Amino acid sequence: MVSVRRRKELVSARKAAGLTQENLAEVMGVDRTTVIRWEAGDYAPLPYQWPKLAKVLGRTADELRELIGLHPLNGTAELGSALEPAFGWLDRHAGWSPGTARGRVATAASVKPHSDAPAGRSRVAAALANYYSDSVPGHVLYAARCGQVEVATSVLTRPDWLDLACPLTAKNDRIVLSADENAAREPVDEVGAVRRLAEAAADDVRIADVPLYRLTDVQIRPEMVSGDVQVVPFVEYALTMDLLERELHDSRAVQPGRMPLRDRYLPDLQAVLDLPGRLCAGGVLALTAIARPADPFRGEADYLLLVQERSLSGMAAEPAATASTSSPSRRSAVSA
């Protein structure tokens, strides 16, 4: 529980920003009672809410941590254990002695400017289309139409991959787990990896070293989708290919020669389509049902039903598959 002094400072910061409790709740996408409990000291905002809350209140990340009763990051001792798997992975793959990644992240976290909000998806899609000005025979960028509005995406697809109406059954879905270790490992951009971990440390984000599927081969035909996936640690994805999205924050810079990470990892469409040669990450078919009991603050009992279809995506701004809850089928693409 935060102290009374901290509670008063949080209230003062909200008022200084010209916000009522209702205004702040609306901006943060929470109920007013949640803001009341923040300010009363019953509990603190969750870590994923900190960047937005800091921006709304006009405070730095460290100032917000003070407002909610946490100490700013100061040296390696403050980093905690949430990033230990990532530190160890980076030390090994960068060829550093143990503890080097932790030390570099602690230094970077103390001076890291807060990231700007990402550009809109439409602008990013247009910028990526300009970046990948080359073409691969038989492949096109996917565009979705809603009424009279056409929405461009950064999804690279083939006309014969669309509207396959392929039921996700054992007969038709032949994506299998492979033990083959021939797929390439991503090289490590040390500067980008340290910056990513510094951002995670500043926002108290945990990067877990859990298994993640990578697509290494896919064959798409009517009534049949087959291919191979392997398992890699999530840390490898987070500190390599996942860094590319962060370069898209300024879509004006999306052009060859101005995006060092994309220039290194996915410089052209041939690299995008080279599944064994790069880390193409996705998930598995999932159906999740979550029941929520009645709560005096949240209201009556409720439930959430989440359906997620396997993605064949790589690293980009747009999803690479669509799903239907009434008639499961697959549209296939590779995200650039």
Coordinates of C-alpha atoms in Angstrom, one line a residue:
M1 CA 0.0 0.0 0.0
V2 CA 1.4 3.4 -0.9
S3 CA 1.7 6.1 1.8
V4 CA -0.6 9.0 2.4
R5 CA 2.1 11.4 1.0
R6 CA 2.3 9.4 -2.2
R7 CA -1.5 9.4 -2.5
K8 CA -1.7 13.1 -2.2
E9 CA 1.1 13.6 -4.8
L10 CA -0.8 11.4 -7.2
V11 CA -4.0 13.4 -6.7
S12 CA -2.0 16.6 -7.2
A13 CA -0.5 15.3 -10.4
R14 CA -3.9 14.4 -11.7
K15 CA -5.3 17.8 -10.9
A16 CA -2.3 19.6 -12.3
A17 CA -3.0 17.8 -15.6
G18 CA -6.5 19.2 -15.5
L19 CA -8.2 15.9 -15.0
T20 CA -11.0 14.7 -12.8
Q21 CA -11.1 11.1 -11.6
E22 CA -13.8 10.5 -14.3
N23 CA -11.6 12.0 -17.0
L24 CA -8.5 10.0 -16.0
A25 CA -10.6 6.8 -15.8
E26 CA -11.9 7.4 -19.3
V27 CA -8.5 8.1 -20.8
M28 CA -6.9 5.0 -19.1
G29 CA -9.8 2.8 -20.1
V30 CA -10.7 1.8 -16.5
D31 CA -13.6 2.4 -14.1
R32 CA -13.6 5.4 -11.9
T33 CA -13.4 3.2 -8.9
T34 CA -10.1 2.0 -10.1
V35 CA -8.7 5.5 -10.1
I36 CA -10.2 6.0 -6.6
R37 CA -8.4 3.0 -5.3
W38 CA -5.1 4.1 -6.9
E39 CA -5.4 7.4 -5.1
A40 CA -6.5 5.9 -1.9
G41 CA -3.5 3.7 -1.8
D42 CA -5.4 0.4 -2.0
Y43 CA -3.3 -0.7 -4.9
A44 CA -1.1 0.7 -7.6
P45 CA -1.6 0.9 -11.4
L46 CA -0.4 -2.3 -13.2
P47 CA 3.0 -2.0 -14.9
Y48 CA 1.6 -2.1 -18.5
Q49 CA -0.5 1.0 -17.6
W50 CA 2.5 3.0 -16.4
P51 CA 3.7 4.4 -19.8
K52 CA 0.3 5.7 -20.7
L53 CA -0.4 7.1 -17.2
A54 CA 3.0 8.9 -17.1
K55 CA 2.2 10.5 -20.5
V56 CA -1.3 11.5 -19.4
L57 CA 0.0 13.1 -16.2
G58 CA 3.0 14.7 -18.0
R59 CA 5.5 12.9 -15.9
T60 CA 8.6 10.9 -16.6
A61 CA 8.8 7.2 -15.9
D62 CA 10.8 7.8 -12.7
E63 CA 8.5 10.5 -11.5
L64 CA 5.5 8.2 -11.9
R65 CA 7.2 5.5 -10.0
E66 CA 7.7 8.0 -7.2
L67 CA 4.0 9.0 -7.3
I68 CA 2.8 5.4 -6.9
G69 CA 5.4 4.6 -4.2
L70 CA 8.1 2.8 -6.2
H71 CA 11.8 3.8 -6.3
P72 CA 13.4 4.8 -9.7
L73 CA 15.8 2.4 -11.2
N74 CA 19.3 3.0 -9.8
G75 CA 22.0 0.5 -10.7
T76 CA 21.9 -3.2 -11.3
A77 CA 20.5 -4.1 -7.9
E78 CA 17.2 -2.4 -8.8
L79 CA 16.5 -4.5 -11.9
G80 CA 15.2 -7.5 -10.0
S81 CA 14.8 -11.0 -11.3
A82 CA 12.1 -10.4 -14.0
L83 CA 14.7 -10.0 -16.7
E84 CA 17.3 -12.5 -15.6
P85 CA 16.5 -15.1 -18.4
A86 CA 17.0 -12.3 -20.9
F87 CA 20.2 -11.1 -19.4
G88 CA 21.6 -14.7 -19.4
W89 CA 20.5 -15.3 -23.0
L90 CA 22.0 -12.0 -24.2
D91 CA 25.3 -12.7 -22.4
R92 CA 25.6 -16.1 -24.1
H93 CA 24.7 -15.0 -27.6
A94 CA 26.7 -11.8 -27.6
G95 CA 29.7 -13.6 -26.2
W96 CA 29.8 -11.5 -23.1
S97 CA 30.9 -12.5 -19.6
P98 CA 28.1 -13.2 -17.2
G99 CA 26.6 -10.0 -15.8
T100 CA 27.6 -7.8 -18.7
A101 CA 24.0 -7.5 -20.1
R102 CA 22.6 -6.6 -16.7
G103 CA 25.2 -3.8 -16.2
R104 CA 24.7 -2.4 -19.7
V105 CA 20.9 -2.4 -19.2
A106 CA 21.1 -0.7 -15.8
T107 CA 23.2 2.1 -17.4
A108 CA 20.8 2.4 -20.4
A109 CA 17.7 2.4 -18.2
S110 CA 19.0 5.4 -16.2
V111 CA 19.3 7.6 -19.3
K112 CA 16.7 6.2 -21.7
P113 CA 14.2 8.7 -23.1
H114 CA 10.6 7.6 -23.1
S115 CA 9.5 6.1 -26.5
D116 CA 7.0 8.1 -28.6
A117 CA 3.7 6.5 -29.5
P118 CA 3.8 4.4 -32.7
A119 CA 2.5 5.7 -36.0
G120 CA -0.9 4.7 -37.2
R121 CA -1.2 1.3 -38.8
S122 CA -2.3 2.7 -42.2
R123 CA 0.8 4.9 -42.3
V124 CA 3.0 2.0 -41.3
A125 CA 1.5 -0.2 -44.0
A126 CA 2.1 2.5 -46.6
A127 CA 5.7 3.1 -45.4
L128 CA 6.5 -0.6 -45.5
A129 CA 5.1 -0.9 -49.0
N130 CA 7.5 1.8 -50.0
Y131 CA 10.4 0.1 -48.1
Y132 CA 9.8 -3.2 -49.9
S133 CA 9.6 -1.7 -53.4
D134 CA 10.9 -4.9 -54.9
S135 CA 8.5 -7.7 -55.8
V136 CA 8.3 -11.5 -55.8
P137 CA 6.4 -13.2 -58.6
G138 CA 3.0 -14.4 -57.4
H139 CA 3.0 -12.4 -54.2
V140 CA 1.0 -9.3 -53.4
L141 CA 0.3 -7.1 -50.4
Y142 CA -3.1 -8.0 -48.9
A143 CA -5.8 -5.3 -48.8
A144 CA -9.1 -5.7 -47.0
R145 CA -12.3 -4.0 -48.2
C146 CA -15.1 -2.9 -45.8
G147 CA -18.0 -1.5 -47.8
Q148 CA -16.4 1.3 -50.0
V149 CA -13.3 1.5 -47.8
E150 CA -10.2 -0.4 -48.7
V151 CA -7.6 -0.9 -46.0
A152 CA -4.0 -1.6 -47.0
T153 CA -1.9 -3.9 -44.8
S154 CA 1.7 -5.0 -44.5
V155 CA 0.7 -8.7 -45.1
L156 CA 2.4 -10.4 -48.0
T157 CA 0.2 -13.1 -49.5
R158 CA -0.7 -15.0 -52.7
P159 CA -4.1 -14.9 -54.4
D160 CA -4.4 -18.7 -54.3
W161 CA -3.9 -18.6 -50.5
L162 CA -7.1 -16.6 -49.9
D163 CA -10.5 -18.0 -49.2
L164 CA -9.4 -21.6 -49.1
A165 CA -12.2 -22.6 -46.7
C166 CA -9.9 -25.1 -45.1
P167 CA -11.4 -26.6 -41.9
L168 CA -9.0 -26.9 -39.0
T169 CA -9.2 -30.7 -38.7
A170 CA -6.6 -33.3 -38.2
K171 CA -7.0 -34.3 -41.8
N172 CA -6.5 -30.9 -43.3
D173 CA -4.2 -29.2 -40.7
R174 CA -0.8 -30.8 -41.1
I175 CA 1.4 -28.3 -39.3
V176 CA 3.7 -30.5 -37.2
L177 CA 6.4 -30.0 -34.6
S178 CA 9.9 -30.8 -36.1
A179 CA 13.0 -31.6 -34.2
D180 CA 15.2 -30.5 -37.1
E181 CA 17.7 -27.9 -35.9
N182 CA 18.7 -26.7 -39.3
A183 CA 16.8 -23.4 -39.1
A184 CA 19.1 -20.4 -38.7
R185 CA 19.5 -18.6 -35.4
E186 CA 19.1 -14.9 -35.6
P187 CA 22.2 -12.7 -35.1
V188 CA 22.1 -10.4 -32.2
D189 CA 22.0 -6.6 -32.5
E190 CA 23.5 -5.8 -29.1
V191 CA 22.5 -2.1 -29.1
G192 CA 18.9 -2.9 -30.0
A193 CA 18.7 -5.7 -27.5
V194 CA 20.0 -3.6 -24.6
R195 CA 17.7 -0.8 -25.5
R196 CA 14.7 -3.2 -25.5
L197 CA 15.7 -4.6 -22.1
A198 CA 16.2 -1.1 -20.7
E199 CA 12.6 -0.2 -21.8
A200 CA 11.3 -3.3 -20.1
A201 CA 13.2 -2.6 -16.9
A202 CA 11.9 1.0 -16.8
D203 CA 8.3 -0.2 -17.3
D204 CA 8.6 -3.3 -15.0
V205 CA 7.8 -5.6 -17.9
R206 CA 8.7 -9.2 -17.6
I207 CA 10.4 -11.0 -20.5
A208 CA 9.9 -14.7 -19.8
D209 CA 12.1 -17.4 -21.3
V210 CA 9.2 -19.6 -22.4
P211 CA 8.9 -21.8 -25.6
L212 CA 7.6 -20.1 -28.7
Y213 CA 6.8 -21.7 -32.1
R214 CA 8.7 -20.7 -35.2
L215 CA 7.5 -21.6 -38.6
T216 CA 10.2 -23.1 -40.8
D217 CA 8.2 -24.5 -43.7
V218 CA 4.7 -24.2 -45.0
Q219 CA 2.8 -25.7 -48.0
I220 CA -0.6 -24.2 -48.7
R221 CA -3.1 -25.9 -51.0
P222 CA -6.9 -26.2 -51.2
E223 CA -8.2 -28.3 -48.3
M224 CA -4.7 -28.7 -46.9
V225 CA -2.2 -26.7 -45.0
S226 CA 1.1 -28.5 -44.1
G227 CA 4.4 -27.4 -42.7
D228 CA 6.9 -27.6 -39.9
V229 CA 7.3 -25.6 -36.7
Q230 CA 10.2 -25.7 -34.2
V231 CA 10.4 -24.4 -30.7
V232 CA 12.7 -21.4 -29.7
P233 CA 12.8 -19.4 -26.5
F234 CA 10.7 -16.3 -26.5
V235 CA 13.7 -14.3 -25.4
E236 CA 15.3 -14.9 -28.8
Y237 CA 12.3 -13.5 -30.6
A238 CA 12.0 -10.5 -28.1
L239 CA 15.7 -9.5 -28.5
T240 CA 15.9 -10.0 -32.3
M241 CA 12.9 -9.9 -34.7
D242 CA 10.5 -8.2 -32.3
L243 CA 12.8 -5.2 -32.3
L244 CA 11.8 -4.4 -35.9
E245 CA 8.3 -3.1 -34.8
R246 CA 9.9 -0.5 -32.6
E247 CA 11.6 1.0 -35.6
L248 CA 8.2 1.7 -37.1
H249 CA 7.3 4.3 -34.5
D250 CA 8.4 7.0 -37.0
S251 CA 7.0 5.9 -40.3
R252 CA 8.8 8.7 -42.1
A253 CA 12.1 6.8 -41.5
V254 CA 10.8 3.6 -43.1
Q255 CA 13.1 3.4 -46.0
P256 CA 16.3 1.4 -46.8
G257 CA 19.4 2.7 -45.1
R258 CA 17.5 4.4 -42.3
M259 CA 16.3 1.4 -40.4
P260 CA 19.4 -0.5 -39.2
L261 CA 17.5 -3.4 -37.7
R262 CA 15.2 -4.0 -40.6
D263 CA 18.1 -3.5 -43.0
R264 CA 19.8 -6.3 -41.1
Y265 CA 17.1 -8.8 -40.5
L266 CA 14.5 -8.3 -43.3
P267 CA 16.1 -6.2 -46.0
D268 CA 14.0 -7.4 -48.9
L269 CA 11.0 -9.6 -49.7
Q270 CA 13.2 -12.6 -50.4
A271 CA 14.3 -12.4 -46.8
V272 CA 10.7 -12.2 -45.6
L273 CA 9.8 -15.4 -47.5
D274 CA 12.9 -17.3 -46.3
L275 CA 11.2 -19.0 -43.4
P276 CA 14.1 -21.3 -42.5
G277 CA 16.6 -18.4 -42.6
R278 CA 14.8 -16.1 -40.2
L279 CA 12.7 -16.3 -37.1
C280 CA 9.0 -16.3 -38.2
A281 CA 7.0 -16.5 -34.9
G282 CA 3.4 -17.3 -34.4
G283 CA 1.1 -19.3 -32.1
V284 CA -1.1 -22.3 -32.1
L285 CA -4.8 -22.7 -32.4
A286 CA -6.3 -21.7 -29.1
L287 CA -9.7 -21.5 -27.5
T288 CA -9.8 -19.9 -24.0
A289 CA -12.8 -19.4 -21.8
I290 CA -12.5 -17.2 -18.7
A291 CA -15.2 -16.9 -16.1
R292 CA -15.3 -13.8 -13.9
P293 CA -17.3 -13.8 -10.6
A294 CA -19.4 -10.9 -9.5
D295 CA -17.4 -8.1 -8.0
P296 CA -18.6 -5.0 -6.1
F297 CA -16.4 -2.8 -8.3
R298 CA -16.7 -4.6 -11.7
G299 CA -20.4 -5.5 -11.4
E300 CA -22.2 -8.7 -12.3
A301 CA -20.6 -12.0 -13.2
D302 CA -19.3 -12.1 -16.7
Y303 CA -17.2 -14.2 -19.1
L304 CA -14.7 -13.9 -21.9
L305 CA -14.4 -16.3 -24.8
L306 CA -11.2 -15.8 -26.8
V307 CA -10.6 -17.7 -30.1
Q308 CA -7.2 -17.4 -31.7
E309 CA -6.2 -19.0 -35.0
R310 CA -2.6 -20.0 -35.7
S311 CA -0.7 -17.1 -37.3
L312 CA 1.8 -17.6 -40.1
S313 CA 3.1 -14.1 -39.3
G314 CA 6.6 -12.8 -39.1
M315 CA 7.5 -9.4 -37.7
A316 CA 5.3 -6.6 -38.9
A317 CA 2.5 -4.3 -38.0
E318 CA -0.5 -6.4 -39.1
P319 CA -1.9 -9.8 -38.3
A320 CA -1.3 -12.5 -40.9
A321 CA -4.4 -14.6 -40.5
T322 CA -8.2 -14.3 -40.0
A323 CA -10.5 -16.5 -38.1
S324 CA -14.2 -17.3 -38.1
T325 CA -15.8 -18.6 -34.9
S326 CA -18.8 -20.0 -36.7
S327 CA -16.9 -21.8 -39.5
P328 CA -13.1 -22.1 -38.7
S329 CA -11.0 -21.7 -41.8
R330 CA -7.7 -20.3 -42.7
R331 CA -6.4 -17.4 -44.8
S332 CA -2.6 -17.6 -45.1
A333 CA 0.0 -15.0 -45.4
V334 CA 3.5 -14.0 -44.4
S335 CA 3.8 -10.7 -42.6
A336 CA 6.6 -8.3 -43.7

